[in-house]
Amino acid sequence: MEVKKRKDQWLAVDDTRLVEIILMAVREGRSQLAGFEEAAEELGRTKQACGFRWNKTLRAQYEAELEDAKTRPKQMMRSHLKQALMSFDQLSEAYQSLKKSHETLRHEHDELVKWLEQGLEKVRQ
């Protein structure tokens, strides 16, 4: 296990990247904690340090973006649900069409079998 060096000073570029990672994690439906872990890897800090920096300094500045990011997974879920329901409707229609065709073919098959049986009976006589 690699020991991370202590970095006391947060640079603007570190803050920017931390914000990007946290907001991306939330947009993807993951937790902020998952974002802290990802940021810790990338920034060479502990996840606790990333969480502290986010909660103590940055979160208030990016509250609107965070709320927007939180609604995105719900919107994505609704979109996927609509698509799934449409797909289900299309599959249901296709199934009903196939079922009807199958019934028609089965009826024709039964009629052919009867006709053949009648033909065989006449040949035997």
CSV table of N, CA and C in Angstrom, one decimal:
chain,number,residue,atom,x,y,z
A,1,MET,N,0.8,-1.2,0.0
A,1,MET,CA,0.0,0.0,0.0
A,1,MET,C,0.9,1.2,0.0
A,2,GLU,N,0.6,2.1,-0.9
A,2,GLU,CA,1.4,3.4,-1.0
A,2,GLU,C,0.9,4.4,0.0
A,3,VAL,N,1.9,5.0,0.7
A,3,VAL,CA,1.5,6.0,1.7
A,3,VAL,C,1.5,7.3,1.0
A,4,LYS,N,0.4,8.1,1.2
A,4,LYS,CA,0.2,9.4,0.5
A,4,LYS,C,1.0,10.5,1.3
A,5,LYS,N,1.6,11.3,0.6
A,5,LYS,CA,2.3,12.5,1.2
A,5,LYS,C,1.3,13.5,1.6
A,6,ARG,N,1.6,14.1,2.7
A,6,ARG,CA,0.7,15.1,3.3
A,6,ARG,C,0.9,16.4,2.4
A,7,LYS,N,-0.2,16.9,2.0
A,7,LYS,CA,-0.2,18.2,1.2
A,7,LYS,C,-1.1,19.1,1.9
A,8,ASP,N,-0.5,20.2,2.5
A,8,ASP,CA,-1.4,21.1,3.3
A,8,ASP,C,-2.0,22.1,2.4
A,9,GLN,N,-1.3,22.6,1.4
A,9,GLN,CA,-1.8,23.6,0.5
A,9,GLN,C,-2.6,23.1,-0.6
A,10,TRP,N,-3.9,23.6,-0.7
A,10,TRP,CA,-4.7,23.3,-1.8
A,10,TRP,C,-4.6,24.4,-2.9
A,11,LEU,N,-4.2,24.0,-4.1
A,11,LEU,CA,-4.1,24.9,-5.2
A,11,LEU,C,-5.5,25.1,-5.9
A,12,ALA,N,-5.6,26.2,-6.6
A,12,ALA,CA,-6.9,26.4,-7.4
A,12,ALA,C,-7.1,25.2,-8.3
A,13,VAL,N,-6.1,24.7,-9.0
A,13,VAL,CA,-6.3,23.6,-9.9
A,13,VAL,C,-6.7,22.3,-9.1
A,14,ASP,N,-6.3,22.1,-7.9
A,14,ASP,CA,-6.7,21.0,-7.1
A,14,ASP,C,-8.2,21.2,-6.8
A,15,ASP,N,-8.6,22.4,-6.4
A,15,ASP,CA,-10.0,22.6,-6.0
A,15,ASP,C,-10.9,22.4,-7.3
A,16,THR,N,-10.4,22.9,-8.4
A,16,THR,CA,-11.2,22.7,-9.6
A,16,THR,C,-11.4,21.3,-10.0
A,17,ARG,N,-10.3,20.5,-9.9
A,17,ARG,CA,-10.4,19.1,-10.2
A,17,ARG,C,-11.3,18.4,-9.2
A,18,LEU,N,-11.2,18.7,-7.9
A,18,LEU,CA,-12.0,18.1,-6.9
A,18,LEU,C,-13.5,18.3,-7.2
A,19,VAL,N,-13.8,19.6,-7.5
A,19,VAL,CA,-15.2,19.9,-7.8
A,19,VAL,C,-15.7,19.1,-9.0
A,20,GLU,N,-14.9,19.0,-10.1
A,20,GLU,CA,-15.3,18.3,-11.3
A,20,GLU,C,-15.6,16.8,-10.9
A,21,ILE,N,-14.7,16.2,-10.2
A,21,ILE,CA,-14.8,14.8,-9.8
A,21,ILE,C,-16.1,14.6,-9.0
A,22,ILE,N,-16.3,15.4,-8.0
A,22,ILE,CA,-17.5,15.2,-7.1
A,22,ILE,C,-18.8,15.4,-7.9
A,23,LEU,N,-18.9,16.5,-8.7
A,23,LEU,CA,-20.1,16.7,-9.5
A,23,LEU,C,-20.3,15.6,-10.5
A,24,MET,N,-19.2,15.1,-11.1
A,24,MET,CA,-19.4,14.0,-12.1
A,24,MET,C,-19.9,12.7,-11.4
A,25,ALA,N,-19.4,12.5,-10.2
A,25,ALA,CA,-19.8,11.3,-9.5
A,25,ALA,C,-21.3,11.4,-9.2
A,26,VAL,N,-21.7,12.5,-8.7
A,26,VAL,CA,-23.1,12.7,-8.4
A,26,VAL,C,-24.0,12.6,-9.6
A,27,ARG,N,-23.6,13.2,-10.7
A,27,ARG,CA,-24.3,13.2,-12.0
A,27,ARG,C,-24.5,11.7,-12.4
A,28,GLU,N,-23.5,10.9,-12.2
A,28,GLU,CA,-23.6,9.5,-12.6
A,28,GLU,C,-24.4,8.6,-11.6
A,29,GLY,N,-24.9,9.3,-10.5
A,29,GLY,CA,-25.7,8.5,-9.6
A,29,GLY,C,-24.8,7.9,-8.5
A,30,ARG,N,-23.6,8.2,-8.4
A,30,ARG,CA,-22.7,7.7,-7.4
A,30,ARG,C,-22.7,8.6,-6.2
A,31,SER,N,-22.2,8.2,-5.1
A,31,SER,CA,-22.2,9.1,-3.9
A,31,SER,C,-21.0,10.0,-3.9
A,32,GLN,N,-21.1,11.1,-3.1
A,32,GLN,CA,-20.0,12.0,-2.9
A,32,GLN,C,-18.8,11.2,-2.4
A,33,LEU,N,-19.0,10.2,-1.5
A,33,LEU,CA,-17.9,9.5,-0.9
A,33,LEU,C,-17.1,8.8,-2.0
A,34,ALA,N,-17.8,8.2,-3.0
A,34,ALA,CA,-17.1,7.6,-4.2
A,34,ALA,C,-16.3,8.7,-4.9
A,35,GLY,N,-16.8,9.9,-5.0
A,35,GLY,CA,-16.1,11.0,-5.6
A,35,GLY,C,-14.8,11.3,-4.8
A,36,PHE,N,-15.0,11.3,-3.5
A,36,PHE,CA,-13.8,11.6,-2.6
A,36,PHE,C,-12.7,10.6,-2.8
A,37,GLU,N,-13.1,9.3,-3.0
A,37,GLU,CA,-12.1,8.2,-3.2
A,37,GLU,C,-11.4,8.4,-4.5
A,38,GLU,N,-12.2,8.7,-5.6
A,38,GLU,CA,-11.6,9.0,-6.9
A,38,GLU,C,-10.7,10.2,-6.8
A,39,ALA,N,-11.1,11.3,-6.2
A,39,ALA,CA,-10.3,12.5,-6.1
A,39,ALA,C,-9.0,12.2,-5.3
A,40,ALA,N,-9.1,11.4,-4.3
A,40,ALA,CA,-7.9,11.1,-3.5
A,40,ALA,C,-6.9,10.4,-4.3
A,41,GLU,N,-7.3,9.5,-5.1
A,41,GLU,CA,-6.3,8.8,-6.0
A,41,GLU,C,-5.7,9.8,-7.0
A,42,GLU,N,-6.5,10.6,-7.6
A,42,GLU,CA,-6.0,11.5,-8.6
A,42,GLU,C,-5.1,12.6,-8.0
A,43,LEU,N,-5.6,13.2,-6.9
A,43,LEU,CA,-4.9,14.3,-6.3
A,43,LEU,C,-3.8,14.0,-5.3
A,44,GLY,N,-3.6,12.7,-5.0
A,44,GLY,CA,-2.6,12.3,-4.1
A,44,GLY,C,-2.8,12.7,-2.7
A,45,ARG,N,-4.1,12.7,-2.3
A,45,ARG,CA,-4.5,13.1,-0.9
A,45,ARG,C,-5.4,12.0,-0.4
A,46,THR,N,-5.7,12.1,0.9
A,46,THR,CA,-6.6,11.1,1.5
A,46,THR,C,-8.0,11.4,1.1
A,47,LYS,N,-8.9,10.4,1.2
A,47,LYS,CA,-10.3,10.7,0.9
A,47,LYS,C,-10.9,11.6,2.0
A,48,GLN,N,-10.4,11.5,3.2
A,48,GLN,CA,-10.9,12.4,4.3
A,48,GLN,C,-10.5,13.8,4.0
A,49,ALA,N,-9.3,14.1,3.5
A,49,ALA,CA,-8.9,15.4,3.2
A,49,ALA,C,-9.7,16.0,2.0
A,50,CYS,N,-10.0,15.2,1.0
A,50,CYS,CA,-10.9,15.6,-0.1
A,50,CYS,C,-12.3,15.9,0.4
A,51,GLY,N,-12.8,15.1,1.3
A,51,GLY,CA,-14.1,15.3,1.9
A,51,GLY,C,-14.2,16.6,2.7
A,52,PHE,N,-13.1,16.8,3.5
A,52,PHE,CA,-13.1,17.9,4.4
A,52,PHE,C,-13.0,19.2,3.5
A,53,ARG,N,-12.2,19.2,2.5
A,53,ARG,CA,-12.1,20.4,1.6
A,53,ARG,C,-13.4,20.7,0.9
A,54,TRP,N,-14.0,19.6,0.4
A,54,TRP,CA,-15.3,19.8,-0.3
A,54,TRP,C,-16.4,20.4,0.7
A,55,ASN,N,-16.5,19.7,1.8
A,55,ASN,CA,-17.6,20.1,2.8
A,55,ASN,C,-17.3,21.5,3.5
A,56,LYS,N,-16.1,21.7,3.8
A,56,LYS,CA,-15.7,23.0,4.5
A,56,LYS,C,-15.6,24.2,3.6
A,57,THR,N,-15.1,24.0,2.4
A,57,THR,CA,-14.7,25.2,1.6
A,57,THR,C,-15.5,25.3,0.3
A,58,LEU,N,-15.6,24.2,-0.4
A,58,LEU,CA,-16.1,24.2,-1.8
A,58,LEU,C,-17.6,24.0,-2.0
A,59,ARG,N,-18.2,23.2,-1.1
A,59,ARG,CA,-19.6,22.8,-1.3
A,59,ARG,C,-20.6,24.0,-1.4
A,60,ALA,N,-20.4,25.0,-0.5
A,60,ALA,CA,-21.3,26.1,-0.5
A,60,ALA,C,-21.1,26.9,-1.8
A,61,GLN,N,-19.9,27.0,-2.3
A,61,GLN,CA,-19.7,27.7,-3.6
A,61,GLN,C,-20.4,27.0,-4.8
A,62,TYR,N,-20.6,25.7,-4.7
A,62,TYR,CA,-21.1,25.0,-5.8
A,62,TYR,C,-22.4,24.3,-5.5
A,63,GLU,N,-23.2,24.9,-4.6
A,63,GLU,CA,-24.5,24.3,-4.1
A,63,GLU,C,-25.4,24.1,-5.3
A,64,ALA,N,-25.6,25.2,-6.2
A,64,ALA,CA,-26.5,25.1,-7.3
A,64,ALA,C,-26.1,24.0,-8.3
A,65,GLU,N,-24.8,23.9,-8.6
A,65,GLU,CA,-24.3,22.8,-9.5
A,65,GLU,C,-24.5,21.4,-8.8
A,66,LEU,N,-24.4,21.3,-7.5
A,66,LEU,CA,-24.6,20.1,-6.8
A,66,LEU,C,-26.0,19.7,-6.9
A,67,GLU,N,-26.9,20.6,-6.7
A,67,GLU,CA,-28.4,20.3,-6.8
A,67,GLU,C,-28.8,19.9,-8.2
A,68,ASP,N,-28.2,20.5,-9.2
A,68,ASP,CA,-28.4,20.2,-10.6
A,68,ASP,C,-27.9,18.8,-10.9
A,69,ALA,N,-26.7,18.5,-10.3
A,69,ALA,CA,-26.1,17.1,-10.5
A,69,ALA,C,-27.0,16.1,-9.9
A,70,LYS,N,-27.6,16.4,-8.7
A,70,LYS,CA,-28.4,15.4,-8.0
A,70,LYS,C,-29.7,15.1,-8.8
A,71,THR,N,-30.2,16.0,-9.6
A,71,THR,CA,-31.5,15.8,-10.3
A,71,THR,C,-31.2,15.0,-11.6
A,72,ARG,N,-30.0,15.1,-12.1
A,72,ARG,CA,-29.6,14.4,-13.4
A,72,ARG,C,-29.9,12.9,-13.4
A,73,PRO,N,-29.4,12.2,-12.4
A,73,PRO,CA,-29.7,10.7,-12.4
A,73,PRO,C,-31.2,10.4,-12.4
A,74,LYS,N,-32.0,11.2,-11.7
A,74,LYS,CA,-33.4,11.0,-11.8
A,74,LYS,C,-34.0,11.2,-13.2
A,75,GLN,N,-33.5,12.3,-13.8
A,75,GLN,CA,-33.9,12.5,-15.2
A,75,GLN,C,-33.5,11.4,-16.1
A,76,MET,N,-32.3,10.9,-15.9
A,76,MET,CA,-31.7,9.8,-16.7
A,76,MET,C,-32.6,8.6,-16.5
A,77,MET,N,-32.9,8.3,-15.2
A,77,MET,CA,-33.7,7.1,-14.9
A,77,MET,C,-35.1,7.2,-15.5
A,78,ARG,N,-35.7,8.4,-15.5
A,78,ARG,CA,-37.0,8.5,-16.2
A,78,ARG,C,-36.9,8.3,-17.6
A,79,SER,N,-35.8,8.8,-18.3
A,79,SER,CA,-35.6,8.6,-19.7
A,79,SER,C,-35.5,7.1,-20.0
A,80,HIS,N,-34.6,6.4,-19.2
A,80,HIS,CA,-34.4,5.0,-19.4
A,80,HIS,C,-35.7,4.2,-19.2
A,81,LEU,N,-36.5,4.6,-18.2
A,81,LEU,CA,-37.8,4.0,-17.9
A,81,LEU,C,-38.8,4.2,-19.1
A,82,LYS,N,-38.8,5.4,-19.6
A,82,LYS,CA,-39.7,5.6,-20.8
A,82,LYS,C,-39.3,4.8,-21.9
A,83,GLN,N,-38.0,4.7,-22.2
A,83,GLN,CA,-37.5,3.9,-23.3
A,83,GLN,C,-37.8,2.4,-23.0
A,84,ALA,N,-37.7,1.9,-21.8
A,84,ALA,CA,-38.0,0.5,-21.5
A,84,ALA,C,-39.5,0.3,-21.7
A,85,LEU,N,-40.3,1.2,-21.3
A,85,LEU,CA,-41.8,1.0,-21.5
A,85,LEU,C,-42.1,1.0,-22.9
A,86,MET,N,-41.5,1.9,-23.7
A,86,MET,CA,-41.8,1.9,-25.1
A,86,MET,C,-41.4,0.6,-25.8
A,87,SER,N,-40.2,0.1,-25.4
A,87,SER,CA,-39.7,-1.2,-25.9
A,87,SER,C,-40.6,-2.3,-25.5
A,88,PHE,N,-41.1,-2.3,-24.2
A,88,PHE,CA,-42.1,-3.3,-23.8
A,88,PHE,C,-43.3,-3.3,-24.6
A,89,ASP,N,-43.8,-2.1,-24.9
A,89,ASP,CA,-45.0,-1.9,-25.7
A,89,ASP,C,-44.8,-2.5,-27.1
A,90,GLN,N,-43.6,-2.2,-27.7
A,90,GLN,CA,-43.3,-2.7,-29.0
A,90,GLN,C,-43.2,-4.2,-29.0
A,91,LEU,N,-42.6,-4.8,-28.0
A,91,LEU,CA,-42.4,-6.2,-27.8
A,91,LEU,C,-43.8,-6.9,-27.6
A,92,SER,N,-44.7,-6.2,-26.9
A,92,SER,CA,-46.0,-6.8,-26.7
A,92,SER,C,-46.8,-6.8,-28.0
A,93,GLU,N,-46.7,-5.7,-28.8
A,93,GLU,CA,-47.4,-5.7,-30.1
A,93,GLU,C,-46.8,-6.8,-31.0
A,94,ALA,N,-45.5,-6.9,-31.0
A,94,ALA,CA,-44.9,-8.0,-31.8
A,94,ALA,C,-45.3,-9.4,-31.4
A,95,TYR,N,-45.3,-9.6,-30.1
A,95,TYR,CA,-45.8,-10.9,-29.5
A,95,TYR,C,-47.2,-11.2,-30.0
A,96,GLN,N,-48.1,-10.2,-29.8
A,96,GLN,CA,-49.5,-10.4,-30.2
A,96,GLN,C,-49.6,-10.7,-31.7
A,97,SER,N,-48.8,-10.1,-32.5
A,97,SER,CA,-48.8,-10.3,-34.0
A,97,SER,C,-48.3,-11.7,-34.3
A,98,LEU,N,-47.3,-12.1,-33.6
A,98,LEU,CA,-46.7,-13.5,-33.8
A,98,LEU,C,-47.7,-14.5,-33.3
A,99,LYS,N,-48.3,-14.2,-32.2
A,99,LYS,CA,-49.3,-15.2,-31.6
A,99,LYS,C,-50.5,-15.4,-32.6
A,100,LYS,N,-50.9,-14.3,-33.2
A,100,LYS,CA,-52.0,-14.4,-34.2
A,100,LYS,C,-51.6,-15.2,-35.4
A,101,SER,N,-50.4,-14.9,-35.9
A,101,SER,CA,-49.8,-15.7,-37.0
A,101,SER,C,-49.7,-17.2,-36.7
A,102,HIS,N,-49.2,-17.5,-35.5
A,102,HIS,CA,-49.0,-18.8,-35.0
A,102,HIS,C,-50.4,-19.6,-35.0
A,103,GLU,N,-51.4,-18.9,-34.5
A,103,GLU,CA,-52.7,-19.5,-34.4
A,103,GLU,C,-53.3,-19.8,-35.8
A,104,THR,N,-53.0,-18.8,-36.8
A,104,THR,CA,-53.5,-19.0,-38.2
A,104,THR,C,-52.7,-20.2,-38.8
A,105,LEU,N,-51.4,-20.3,-38.6
A,105,LEU,CA,-50.6,-21.4,-39.1
A,105,LEU,C,-51.0,-22.7,-38.5
A,106,ARG,N,-51.3,-22.7,-37.2
A,106,ARG,CA,-51.7,-24.0,-36.5
A,106,ARG,C,-53.1,-24.5,-37.1
A,107,HIS,N,-54.0,-23.5,-37.3
A,107,HIS,CA,-55.3,-23.9,-37.9
A,107,HIS,C,-55.1,-24.5,-39.3
A,108,GLU,N,-54.2,-23.8,-40.1
A,108,GLU,CA,-54.0,-24.3,-41.5
A,108,GLU,C,-53.3,-25.7,-41.4
A,109,HIS,N,-52.4,-25.9,-40.5
A,109,HIS,CA,-51.8,-27.2,-40.3
A,109,HIS,C,-52.8,-28.2,-40.0
A,110,ASP,N,-53.7,-28.0,-39.0
A,110,ASP,CA,-54.7,-28.9,-38.6
A,110,ASP,C,-55.6,-29.3,-39.8
A,111,GLU,N,-55.9,-28.3,-40.6
A,111,GLU,CA,-56.8,-28.5,-41.8
A,111,GLU,C,-56.0,-29.4,-42.8
A,112,LEU,N,-54.7,-29.2,-43.0
A,112,LEU,CA,-54.0,-30.0,-43.9
A,112,LEU,C,-53.9,-31.4,-43.4
A,113,VAL,N,-53.7,-31.6,-42.1
A,113,VAL,CA,-53.6,-32.9,-41.6
A,113,VAL,C,-54.9,-33.7,-41.8
A,114,LYS,N,-56.0,-33.0,-41.6
A,114,LYS,CA,-57.3,-33.6,-41.8
A,114,LYS,C,-57.5,-34.0,-43.3
A,115,TRP,N,-57.1,-33.1,-44.2
A,115,TRP,CA,-57.2,-33.4,-45.6
A,115,TRP,C,-56.4,-34.6,-46.0
A,116,LEU,N,-55.1,-34.6,-45.4
A,116,LEU,CA,-54.3,-35.8,-45.7
A,116,LEU,C,-54.9,-37.1,-45.2
A,117,GLU,N,-55.4,-37.0,-44.0
A,117,GLU,CA,-56.0,-38.2,-43.4
A,117,GLU,C,-57.2,-38.7,-44.2
A,118,GLN,N,-58.0,-37.8,-44.7
A,118,GLN,CA,-59.1,-38.1,-45.6
A,118,GLN,C,-58.6,-38.7,-46.9
A,119,GLY,N,-57.6,-38.2,-47.5
A,119,GLY,CA,-57.0,-38.7,-48.7
A,119,GLY,C,-56.4,-40.1,-48.5
A,120,LEU,N,-55.7,-40.3,-47.4
A,120,LEU,CA,-55.2,-41.6,-47.1
A,120,LEU,C,-56.4,-42.7,-46.9
A,121,GLU,N,-57.4,-42.3,-46.3
A,121,GLU,CA,-58.6,-43.2,-46.1
A,121,GLU,C,-59.2,-43.5,-47.4
A,122,LYS,N,-59.3,-42.6,-48.3
A,122,LYS,CA,-59.9,-42.9,-49.6
A,122,LYS,C,-58.9,-43.8,-50.4
A,123,VAL,N,-57.6,-43.6,-50.3
A,123,VAL,CA,-56.7,-44.5,-51.0
A,123,VAL,C,-56.7,-45.9,-50.5
A,124,ARG,N,-56.9,-46.1,-49.2
A,124,ARG,CA,-57.0,-47.4,-48.5
A,124,ARG,C,-58.3,-48.1,-48.9
A,125,GLN,N,-59.3,-47.4,-49.3
A,125,GLN,CA,-60.6,-48.1,-49.7
A,125,GLN,C,-60.6,-48.7,-51.0
